[in-house]
Amino acid sequence: MKVKIKEQVKELEDPTKTQLYSSVFRHKHDDTPRNRALGVLSNVFLHLHPAKINRDAVRYRFTWGMGGITFYLFIVLTFTGTLLMFYYHPSKVQAFRDVLYLEHDVPFGKLLRNMHRWAAHLMVIAVELHMFRVFLTGSYKKPREFNWMVGVILLTLTLLLSFTGYLLPDDQLGFWAVTVGTNMARATPMLGHEGPFGAQFGMTPYNDVRFGLLGGSIVDANALLRAYIWHCIAIPIIASVFMIVHFWRVRKDGGISGPARVMLPAEAEKKRH
């Protein structure tokens, strides 16, 4: 009995020796390259991350950190957007009233809405800077062509998230922004009734892409409801799937591409021959 009590006391002194700790963390906590790699590979959140990373590839002067900043802003938007959904009704009668109620009556409501709004603006900027950095450093080249296309899709989804969020306050800015945007959609090739080849594909004002986006021929309650569903459910789910694929491909392609290695003249001459 005394031996068992002593063992329990030792476990309390060092929690890493307990059965509970071992059941959660399958590998030793010693800071060795092998244990760090095993810890990454056996963790559901870390396994998308490569076990080893090129030191040059994570320097901020090369990567700018825009990919991580974009993901962080997406998390902020998801959290603040979920809270905003508790106070919002996607109807023509309630939408604008809910925004006013949120800003003036809900504790910290104005702060919450502004956090969501500015995080959305910053996310658009961060995604564009990230794409610019990838293009500038040639990180879209072999073997990363597929991941570049995934990034282009994520850029498009980010812009769509921003666009659909414009209409939700149901104010004049949102109304006319969506009106102008959907009017431009009428000229979409093959999908808009005013676009190239639209007539050949049987597009009319009542079955083209604009009608599908608005749920009718004008910006009304149907448009508000569709914008709400796209903004809060459909696009975030699609974007999350593509982000998982994007992170996974970064790992499978050898991690973040680093700066080109500077070769000595003798090495360059040997490579040419």
PDB file of C-alpha atoms in Angstrom:
ATOM      1  CA  MET A   1       0.000   0.000   0.000  1.00  0.00           C
ATOM      2  CA  LYS A   2       2.816   2.411   0.906  1.00  0.00           C
ATOM      3  CA  VAL A   3       4.556   1.668  -2.392  1.00  0.00           C
ATOM      4  CA  LYS A   4       1.374   2.415  -4.329  1.00  0.00           C
ATOM      5  CA  ILE A   5       0.892   5.689  -2.458  1.00  0.00           C
ATOM      6  CA  LYS A   6       4.479   6.705  -3.229  1.00  0.00           C
ATOM      7  CA  GLU A   7       3.909   5.994  -6.927  1.00  0.00           C
ATOM      8  CA  GLN A   8       0.765   8.128  -6.912  1.00  0.00           C
ATOM      9  CA  VAL A   9       2.646  10.955  -5.198  1.00  0.00           C
ATOM     10  CA  LYS A  10       5.368  10.784  -7.846  1.00  0.00           C
ATOM     11  CA  GLU A  11       2.733  10.968 -10.568  1.00  0.00           C
ATOM     12  CA  LEU A  12       1.259  14.073  -8.973  1.00  0.00           C
ATOM     13  CA  GLU A  13       4.706  15.655  -8.806  1.00  0.00           C
ATOM     14  CA  ASP A  14       5.326  14.904 -12.483  1.00  0.00           C
ATOM     15  CA  PRO A  15       2.039  14.842 -14.491  1.00  0.00           C
ATOM     16  CA  THR A  16       3.902  13.602 -17.588  1.00  0.00           C
ATOM     17  CA  LYS A  17       4.311  10.238 -15.871  1.00  0.00           C
ATOM     18  CA  THR A  18       0.575   9.664 -15.438  1.00  0.00           C
ATOM     19  CA  GLN A  19      -1.501   7.274 -17.517  1.00  0.00           C
ATOM     20  CA  LEU A  20      -3.825  10.119 -18.511  1.00  0.00           C
ATOM     21  CA  TYR A  21      -0.941  12.108 -19.996  1.00  0.00           C
ATOM     22  CA  SER A  22       0.350   9.040 -21.845  1.00  0.00           C
ATOM     23  CA  SER A  23      -3.088   8.363 -23.314  1.00  0.00           C
ATOM     24  CA  VAL A  24      -3.257  11.890 -24.758  1.00  0.00           C
ATOM     25  CA  PHE A  25       0.378  12.418 -25.744  1.00  0.00           C
ATOM     26  CA  ARG A  26       1.646   9.218 -27.294  1.00  0.00           C
ATOM     27  CA  HIS A  27       5.314  10.180 -27.399  1.00  0.00           C
ATOM     28  CA  LYS A  28       7.874  11.321 -24.896  1.00  0.00           C
ATOM     29  CA  HIS A  29       8.112  15.025 -24.219  1.00  0.00           C
ATOM     30  CA  ASP A  30      11.913  15.089 -24.450  1.00  0.00           C
ATOM     31  CA  ASP A  31      12.990  17.850 -26.830  1.00  0.00           C
ATOM     32  CA  THR A  32      14.673  15.776 -29.513  1.00  0.00           C
ATOM     33  CA  PRO A  33      14.290  15.934 -33.319  1.00  0.00           C
ATOM     34  CA  ARG A  34      12.687  12.481 -33.342  1.00  0.00           C
ATOM     35  CA  ASN A  35      10.118  13.290 -30.650  1.00  0.00           C
ATOM     36  CA  ARG A  36       9.271  16.623 -32.258  1.00  0.00           C
ATOM     37  CA  ALA A  37       8.662  14.892 -35.594  1.00  0.00           C
ATOM     38  CA  LEU A  38       6.541  12.167 -33.978  1.00  0.00           C
ATOM     39  CA  GLY A  39       4.563  14.800 -32.073  1.00  0.00           C
ATOM     40  CA  VAL A  40       3.740  16.606 -35.310  1.00  0.00           C
ATOM     41  CA  LEU A  41       2.788  13.469 -37.213  1.00  0.00           C
ATOM     42  CA  SER A  42       0.539  12.099 -34.448  1.00  0.00           C
ATOM     43  CA  ASN A  43      -1.397  15.311 -33.745  1.00  0.00           C
ATOM     44  CA  VAL A  44      -4.607  15.941 -35.683  1.00  0.00           C
ATOM     45  CA  PHE A  45      -3.997  19.704 -35.713  1.00  0.00           C
ATOM     46  CA  LEU A  46      -0.274  19.587 -36.470  1.00  0.00           C
ATOM     47  CA  HIS A  47      -0.082  16.725 -38.963  1.00  0.00           C
ATOM     48  CA  LEU A  48      -0.823  19.110 -41.857  1.00  0.00           C
ATOM     49  CA  HIS A  49       2.377  20.909 -40.904  1.00  0.00           C
ATOM     50  CA  PRO A  50       5.673  19.391 -42.144  1.00  0.00           C
ATOM     51  CA  ALA A  51       7.862  17.843 -39.467  1.00  0.00           C
ATOM     52  CA  LYS A  52      10.873  19.782 -40.739  1.00  0.00           C
ATOM     53  CA  ILE A  53      10.959  23.230 -42.299  1.00  0.00           C
ATOM     54  CA  ASN A  54      13.643  25.034 -44.232  1.00  0.00           C
ATOM     55  CA  ARG A  55      14.830  27.830 -41.939  1.00  0.00           C
ATOM     56  CA  ASP A  56      15.116  30.327 -44.811  1.00  0.00           C
ATOM     57  CA  ALA A  57      11.530  29.629 -45.880  1.00  0.00           C
ATOM     58  CA  VAL A  58       9.992  30.984 -42.668  1.00  0.00           C
ATOM     59  CA  ARG A  59      11.840  34.276 -42.513  1.00  0.00           C
ATOM     60  CA  TYR A  60       9.374  37.162 -42.583  1.00  0.00           C
ATOM     61  CA  ARG A  61      11.525  39.126 -44.995  1.00  0.00           C
ATOM     62  CA  PHE A  62      10.863  36.341 -47.516  1.00  0.00           C
ATOM     63  CA  THR A  63       7.325  35.116 -46.711  1.00  0.00           C
ATOM     64  CA  TRP A  64       5.932  38.380 -45.241  1.00  0.00           C
ATOM     65  CA  GLY A  65       3.799  36.113 -43.026  1.00  0.00           C
ATOM     66  CA  MET A  66       0.735  36.904 -45.139  1.00  0.00           C
ATOM     67  CA  GLY A  67      -0.511  33.323 -45.345  1.00  0.00           C
ATOM     68  CA  GLY A  68      -0.615  32.965 -41.568  1.00  0.00           C
ATOM     69  CA  ILE A  69      -2.136  36.425 -41.136  1.00  0.00           C
ATOM     70  CA  THR A  70      -4.875  35.546 -43.632  1.00  0.00           C
ATOM     71  CA  PHE A  71      -5.732  32.350 -41.757  1.00  0.00           C
ATOM     72  CA  TYR A  72      -5.754  34.218 -38.429  1.00  0.00           C
ATOM     73  CA  LEU A  73      -8.144  36.829 -39.867  1.00  0.00           C
ATOM     74  CA  PHE A  74     -10.404  34.040 -41.155  1.00  0.00           C
ATOM     75  CA  ILE A  75     -10.591  32.652 -37.603  1.00  0.00           C
ATOM     76  CA  VAL A  76     -11.440  36.134 -36.270  1.00  0.00           C
ATOM     77  CA  LEU A  77     -14.148  36.503 -38.920  1.00  0.00           C
ATOM     78  CA  THR A  78     -15.602  33.090 -38.100  1.00  0.00           C
ATOM     79  CA  PHE A  79     -15.748  33.888 -34.377  1.00  0.00           C
ATOM     80  CA  THR A  80     -17.163  37.411 -34.708  1.00  0.00           C
ATOM     81  CA  GLY A  81     -19.529  36.368 -37.509  1.00  0.00           C
ATOM     82  CA  THR A  82     -20.968  33.572 -35.378  1.00  0.00           C
ATOM     83  CA  LEU A  83     -21.660  36.055 -32.571  1.00  0.00           C
ATOM     84  CA  LEU A  84     -23.252  38.512 -35.006  1.00  0.00           C
ATOM     85  CA  MET A  85     -25.629  35.801 -36.223  1.00  0.00           C
ATOM     86  CA  PHE A  86     -27.275  35.770 -32.782  1.00  0.00           C
ATOM     87  CA  TYR A  87     -28.526  39.330 -33.340  1.00  0.00           C
ATOM     88  CA  TYR A  88     -29.349  39.303 -37.054  1.00  0.00           C
ATOM     89  CA  HIS A  89     -32.441  38.308 -39.057  1.00  0.00           C
ATOM     90  CA  PRO A  90     -32.087  38.155 -42.872  1.00  0.00           C
ATOM     91  CA  SER A  91     -35.365  39.917 -43.646  1.00  0.00           C
ATOM     92  CA  LYS A  92     -36.142  43.279 -45.231  1.00  0.00           C
ATOM     93  CA  VAL A  93     -38.047  44.354 -42.134  1.00  0.00           C
ATOM     94  CA  GLN A  94     -35.488  43.392 -39.505  1.00  0.00           C
ATOM     95  CA  ALA A  95     -32.022  43.500 -41.135  1.00  0.00           C
ATOM     96  CA  PHE A  96     -31.232  47.209 -40.802  1.00  0.00           C
ATOM     97  CA  ARG A  97     -33.018  47.423 -37.439  1.00  0.00           C
ATOM     98  CA  ASP A  98     -30.840  44.595 -36.155  1.00  0.00           C
ATOM     99  CA  VAL A  99     -27.709  46.470 -37.222  1.00  0.00           C
ATOM    100  CA  LEU A 100     -28.859  49.588 -35.344  1.00  0.00           C
ATOM    101  CA  TYR A 101     -29.797  47.496 -32.312  1.00  0.00           C
ATOM    102  CA  LEU A 102     -26.404  45.800 -32.399  1.00  0.00           C
ATOM    103  CA  GLU A 103     -24.513  49.087 -32.560  1.00  0.00           C
ATOM    104  CA  HIS A 104     -26.478  51.039 -29.955  1.00  0.00           C
ATOM    105  CA  ASP A 105     -28.043  48.552 -27.515  1.00  0.00           C
ATOM    106  CA  VAL A 106     -25.960  45.360 -27.452  1.00  0.00           C
ATOM    107  CA  PRO A 107     -22.977  45.550 -25.049  1.00  0.00           C
ATOM    108  CA  PHE A 108     -19.794  45.823 -27.130  1.00  0.00           C
ATOM    109  CA  GLY A 109     -21.948  45.355 -30.233  1.00  0.00           C
ATOM    110  CA  LYS A 110     -20.348  48.180 -32.167  1.00  0.00           C
ATOM    111  CA  LEU A 111     -16.888  46.843 -31.330  1.00  0.00           C
ATOM    112  CA  LEU A 112     -17.939  43.365 -32.452  1.00  0.00           C
ATOM    113  CA  ARG A 113     -19.303  44.597 -35.772  1.00  0.00           C
ATOM    114  CA  ASN A 114     -16.253  46.782 -36.429  1.00  0.00           C
ATOM    115  CA  MET A 115     -13.921  43.892 -35.638  1.00  0.00           C
ATOM    116  CA  HIS A 116     -15.759  41.791 -38.218  1.00  0.00           C
ATOM    117  CA  ARG A 117     -15.754  44.567 -40.796  1.00  0.00           C
ATOM    118  CA  TRP A 118     -12.097  45.541 -40.464  1.00  0.00           C
ATOM    119  CA  ALA A 119     -10.959  41.932 -40.324  1.00  0.00           C
ATOM    120  CA  ALA A 120     -12.777  41.402 -43.635  1.00  0.00           C
ATOM    121  CA  HIS A 121     -11.017  44.385 -45.226  1.00  0.00           C
ATOM    122  CA  LEU A 122      -7.642  43.270 -43.877  1.00  0.00           C
ATOM    123  CA  MET A 123      -8.207  39.707 -45.094  1.00  0.00           C
ATOM    124  CA  VAL A 124      -8.745  40.912 -48.665  1.00  0.00           C
ATOM    125  CA  ILE A 125      -5.521  42.943 -48.469  1.00  0.00           C
ATOM    126  CA  ALA A 126      -3.579  40.067 -46.862  1.00  0.00           C
ATOM    127  CA  VAL A 127      -4.717  37.547 -49.499  1.00  0.00           C
ATOM    128  CA  GLU A 128      -3.714  39.881 -52.324  1.00  0.00           C
ATOM    129  CA  LEU A 129      -0.305  40.547 -50.743  1.00  0.00           C
ATOM    130  CA  HIS A 130       0.164  36.806 -50.216  1.00  0.00           C
ATOM    131  CA  MET A 131      -0.589  36.099 -53.875  1.00  0.00           C
ATOM    132  CA  PHE A 132       1.737  38.926 -54.914  1.00  0.00           C
ATOM    133  CA  ARG A 133       4.551  37.518 -52.754  1.00  0.00           C
ATOM    134  CA  VAL A 134       4.067  34.008 -54.163  1.00  0.00           C
ATOM    135  CA  PHE A 135       4.184  35.394 -57.706  1.00  0.00           C
ATOM    136  CA  LEU A 136       7.151  37.656 -56.947  1.00  0.00           C
ATOM    137  CA  THR A 137       9.266  34.827 -55.526  1.00  0.00           C
ATOM    138  CA  GLY A 138       8.244  32.293 -58.181  1.00  0.00           C
ATOM    139  CA  SER A 139       6.675  30.015 -55.577  1.00  0.00           C
ATOM    140  CA  TYR A 140       3.921  29.084 -58.046  1.00  0.00           C
ATOM    141  CA  LYS A 141       6.322  27.130 -60.241  1.00  0.00           C
ATOM    142  CA  LYS A 142       6.928  23.381 -60.335  1.00  0.00           C
ATOM    143  CA  PRO A 143       5.922  21.436 -58.261  1.00  0.00           C
ATOM    144  CA  ARG A 144       3.490  23.993 -56.784  1.00  0.00           C
ATOM    145  CA  GLU A 145       1.283  24.743 -59.805  1.00  0.00           C
ATOM    146  CA  PHE A 146      -1.747  22.949 -58.336  1.00  0.00           C
ATOM    147  CA  ASN A 147      -1.468  24.814 -55.040  1.00  0.00           C
ATOM    148  CA  TRP A 148      -1.235  28.098 -56.943  1.00  0.00           C
ATOM    149  CA  MET A 149      -4.599  27.332 -58.554  1.00  0.00           C
ATOM    150  CA  VAL A 150      -6.048  26.489 -55.131  1.00  0.00           C
ATOM    151  CA  GLY A 151      -4.788  29.883 -53.968  1.00  0.00           C
ATOM    152  CA  VAL A 152      -6.514  31.603 -56.893  1.00  0.00           C
ATOM    153  CA  ILE A 153      -9.772  29.879 -55.916  1.00  0.00           C
ATOM    154  CA  LEU A 154      -9.317  31.018 -52.302  1.00  0.00           C
ATOM    155  CA  LEU A 155      -8.738  34.587 -53.503  1.00  0.00           C
ATOM    156  CA  THR A 156     -12.002  34.421 -55.465  1.00  0.00           C
ATOM    157  CA  LEU A 157     -13.861  33.017 -52.453  1.00  0.00           C
ATOM    158  CA  THR A 158     -12.450  35.796 -50.257  1.00  0.00           C
ATOM    159  CA  LEU A 159     -13.745  38.437 -52.653  1.00  0.00           C
ATOM    160  CA  LEU A 160     -17.136  36.695 -52.774  1.00  0.00           C
ATOM    161  CA  LEU A 161     -17.295  36.663 -48.979  1.00  0.00           C
ATOM    162  CA  SER A 162     -16.642  40.392 -48.933  1.00  0.00           C
ATOM    163  CA  PHE A 163     -19.187  41.035 -51.684  1.00  0.00           C
ATOM    164  CA  THR A 164     -21.998  38.991 -50.130  1.00  0.00           C
ATOM    165  CA  GLY A 165     -21.397  40.641 -46.762  1.00  0.00           C
ATOM    166  CA  TYR A 166     -22.044  44.059 -48.305  1.00  0.00           C
ATOM    167  CA  LEU A 167     -25.785  43.439 -48.679  1.00  0.00           C
ATOM    168  CA  LEU A 168     -26.453  42.070 -45.196  1.00  0.00           C
ATOM    169  CA  PRO A 169     -26.850  45.451 -43.391  1.00  0.00           C
ATOM    170  CA  ASP A 170     -29.511  46.262 -46.034  1.00  0.00           C
ATOM    171  CA  ASP A 171     -28.414  49.898 -46.196  1.00  0.00           C
ATOM    172  CA  GLN A 172     -27.948  52.129 -49.239  1.00  0.00           C
ATOM    173  CA  LEU A 173     -24.273  51.225 -49.628  1.00  0.00           C
ATOM    174  CA  GLY A 174     -25.028  47.520 -49.671  1.00  0.00           C
ATOM    175  CA  PHE A 175     -28.076  47.872 -51.916  1.00  0.00           C
ATOM    176  CA  TRP A 176     -26.278  49.797 -54.642  1.00  0.00           C
ATOM    177  CA  ALA A 177     -23.078  47.763 -54.393  1.00  0.00           C
ATOM    178  CA  VAL A 178     -25.018  44.553 -55.008  1.00  0.00           C
ATOM    179  CA  THR A 179     -27.112  46.245 -57.707  1.00  0.00           C
ATOM    180  CA  VAL A 180     -24.003  47.320 -59.623  1.00  0.00           C
ATOM    181  CA  GLY A 181     -22.265  43.976 -59.097  1.00  0.00           C
ATOM    182  CA  THR A 182     -25.178  41.846 -60.230  1.00  0.00           C
ATOM    183  CA  ASN A 183     -25.834  44.135 -63.195  1.00  0.00           C
ATOM    184  CA  MET A 184     -22.260  43.446 -64.268  1.00  0.00           C
ATOM    185  CA  ALA A 185     -23.019  39.731 -63.959  1.00  0.00           C
ATOM    186  CA  ARG A 186     -25.548  40.094 -66.786  1.00  0.00           C
ATOM    187  CA  ALA A 187     -22.586  40.475 -69.153  1.00  0.00           C
ATOM    188  CA  THR A 188     -20.848  37.278 -67.998  1.00  0.00           C
ATOM    189  CA  PRO A 189     -19.833  35.164 -71.018  1.00  0.00           C
ATOM    190  CA  MET A 190     -22.235  32.254 -71.570  1.00  0.00           C
ATOM    191  CA  LEU A 191     -23.918  32.766 -68.161  1.00  0.00           C
ATOM    192  CA  GLY A 192     -25.373  36.259 -68.571  1.00  0.00           C
ATOM    193  CA  HIS A 193     -28.125  37.099 -71.032  1.00  0.00           C
ATOM    194  CA  GLU A 194     -26.184  40.182 -72.220  1.00  0.00           C
ATOM    195  CA  GLY A 195     -22.795  38.446 -72.333  1.00  0.00           C
ATOM    196  CA  PRO A 196     -21.018  36.776 -75.251  1.00  0.00           C
ATOM    197  CA  PHE A 197     -22.706  33.531 -76.317  1.00  0.00           C
ATOM    198  CA  GLY A 198     -25.443  34.079 -73.711  1.00  0.00           C
ATOM    199  CA  ALA A 199     -28.226  33.929 -76.284  1.00  0.00           C
ATOM    200  CA  GLN A 200     -26.748  30.775 -77.825  1.00  0.00           C
ATOM    201  CA  PHE A 201     -26.899  29.103 -74.411  1.00  0.00           C
ATOM    202  CA  GLY A 202     -30.520  30.136 -73.929  1.00  0.00           C
ATOM    203  CA  MET A 203     -29.872  32.794 -71.282  1.00  0.00           C
ATOM    204  CA  THR A 204     -32.718  35.227 -70.534  1.00  0.00           C
ATOM    205  CA  PRO A 205     -33.224  37.829 -67.743  1.00  0.00           C
ATOM    206  CA  TYR A 206     -35.133  35.142 -65.861  1.00  0.00           C
ATOM    207  CA  ASN A 207     -32.646  32.254 -65.914  1.00  0.00           C
ATOM    208  CA  ASP A 208     -29.154  33.783 -66.139  1.00  0.00           C
ATOM    209  CA  VAL A 209     -26.498  34.112 -63.429  1.00  0.00           C
ATOM    210  CA  ARG A 210     -27.907  37.433 -62.187  1.00  0.00           C
ATOM    211  CA  PHE A 211     -31.332  35.904 -61.630  1.00  0.00           C
ATOM    212  CA  GLY A 212     -29.694  33.014 -59.783  1.00  0.00           C
ATOM    213  CA  LEU A 213     -27.724  35.336 -57.501  1.00  0.00           C
ATOM    214  CA  LEU A 214     -30.694  37.535 -56.642  1.00  0.00           C
ATOM    215  CA  GLY A 215     -33.443  34.936 -56.648  1.00  0.00           C
ATOM    216  CA  GLY A 216     -35.423  37.318 -58.853  1.00  0.00           C
ATOM    217  CA  SER A 217     -35.026  40.248 -61.195  1.00  0.00           C
ATOM    218  CA  ILE A 218     -34.483  42.922 -58.502  1.00  0.00           C
ATOM    219  CA  VAL A 219     -32.571  43.287 -55.226  1.00  0.00           C
ATOM    220  CA  ASP A 220     -35.243  42.370 -52.668  1.00  0.00           C
ATOM    221  CA  ALA A 221     -35.877  39.928 -49.813  1.00  0.00           C
ATOM    222  CA  ASN A 222     -34.833  36.904 -51.879  1.00  0.00           C
ATOM    223  CA  ALA A 223     -31.481  38.529 -52.638  1.00  0.00           C
ATOM    224  CA  LEU A 224     -30.915  39.280 -48.948  1.00  0.00           C
ATOM    225  CA  LEU A 225     -31.683  35.706 -47.927  1.00  0.00           C
ATOM    226  CA  ARG A 226     -29.427  34.238 -50.610  1.00  0.00           C
ATOM    227  CA  ALA A 227     -26.583  36.598 -49.703  1.00  0.00           C
ATOM    228  CA  TYR A 228     -26.972  35.550 -46.062  1.00  0.00           C
ATOM    229  CA  ILE A 229     -26.824  31.829 -46.866  1.00  0.00           C
ATOM    230  CA  TRP A 230     -23.834  32.240 -49.180  1.00  0.00           C
ATOM    231  CA  HIS A 231     -22.003  34.503 -46.738  1.00  0.00           C
ATOM    232  CA  CYS A 232     -22.618  32.567 -43.523  1.00  0.00           C
ATOM    233  CA  ILE A 233     -22.791  28.937 -44.635  1.00  0.00           C
ATOM    234  CA  ALA A 234     -21.886  27.989 -48.193  1.00  0.00           C
ATOM    235  CA  ILE A 235     -18.774  30.062 -48.960  1.00  0.00           C
ATOM    236  CA  PRO A 236     -17.129  29.586 -45.512  1.00  0.00           C
ATOM    237  CA  ILE A 237     -17.531  25.801 -45.797  1.00  0.00           C
ATOM    238  CA  ILE A 238     -16.129  25.761 -49.336  1.00  0.00           C
ATOM    239  CA  ALA A 239     -13.260  28.059 -48.298  1.00  0.00           C
ATOM    240  CA  SER A 240     -12.452  25.841 -45.294  1.00  0.00           C
ATOM    241  CA  VAL A 241     -12.180  22.775 -47.525  1.00  0.00           C
ATOM    242  CA  PHE A 242      -9.864  24.561 -49.945  1.00  0.00           C
ATOM    243  CA  MET A 243      -7.753  25.919 -47.065  1.00  0.00           C
ATOM    244  CA  ILE A 244      -7.244  22.384 -45.754  1.00  0.00           C
ATOM    245  CA  VAL A 245      -6.200  21.273 -49.238  1.00  0.00           C
ATOM    246  CA  HIS A 246      -3.933  24.332 -49.529  1.00  0.00           C
ATOM    247  CA  PHE A 247      -2.124  23.605 -46.237  1.00  0.00           C
ATOM    248  CA  TRP A 248      -1.836  19.922 -47.087  1.00  0.00           C
ATOM    249  CA  ARG A 249      -0.322  20.677 -50.493  1.00  0.00           C
ATOM    250  CA  VAL A 250       2.230  23.018 -48.910  1.00  0.00           C
ATOM    251  CA  ARG A 251       3.428  20.061 -46.882  1.00  0.00           C
ATOM    252  CA  LYS A 252       3.331  17.548 -49.755  1.00  0.00           C
ATOM    253  CA  ASP A 253       5.242  19.944 -52.011  1.00  0.00           C
ATOM    254  CA  GLY A 254       8.145  20.116 -49.585  1.00  0.00           C
ATOM    255  CA  GLY A 255       7.031  22.990 -47.385  1.00  0.00           C
ATOM    256  CA  ILE A 256       7.170  26.699 -48.104  1.00  0.00           C
ATOM    257  CA  SER A 257       9.501  27.438 -50.991  1.00  0.00           C
ATOM    258  CA  GLY A 258      12.674  29.141 -49.848  1.00  0.00           C
ATOM    259  CA  PRO A 259      14.867  31.676 -51.636  1.00  0.00           C
ATOM    260  CA  ALA A 260      16.959  30.340 -54.478  1.00  0.00           C
ATOM    261  CA  ARG A 261      20.358  29.096 -53.358  1.00  0.00           C
ATOM    262  CA  VAL A 262      23.254  31.258 -54.462  1.00  0.00           C
ATOM    263  CA  MET A 263      25.707  29.064 -56.368  1.00  0.00           C
ATOM    264  CA  LEU A 264      29.412  29.600 -56.707  1.00  0.00           C
ATOM    265  CA  PRO A 265      30.688  30.275 -60.244  1.00  0.00           C
ATOM    266  CA  ALA A 266      32.174  26.763 -60.400  1.00  0.00           C
ATOM    267  CA  GLU A 267      28.815  25.214 -59.414  1.00  0.00           C
ATOM    268  CA  ALA A 268      26.940  27.294 -61.975  1.00  0.00           C
ATOM    269  CA  GLU A 269      29.377  26.288 -64.701  1.00  0.00           C
ATOM    270  CA  LYS A 270      29.039  22.633 -63.749  1.00  0.00           C
ATOM    271  CA  LYS A 271      25.236  22.889 -63.863  1.00  0.00           C
ATOM    272  CA  ARG A 272      25.317  24.385 -67.356  1.00  0.00           C
ATOM    273  CA  HIS A 273      27.346  21.446 -68.591  1.00  0.00           C
TER     274      HIS A 273
END
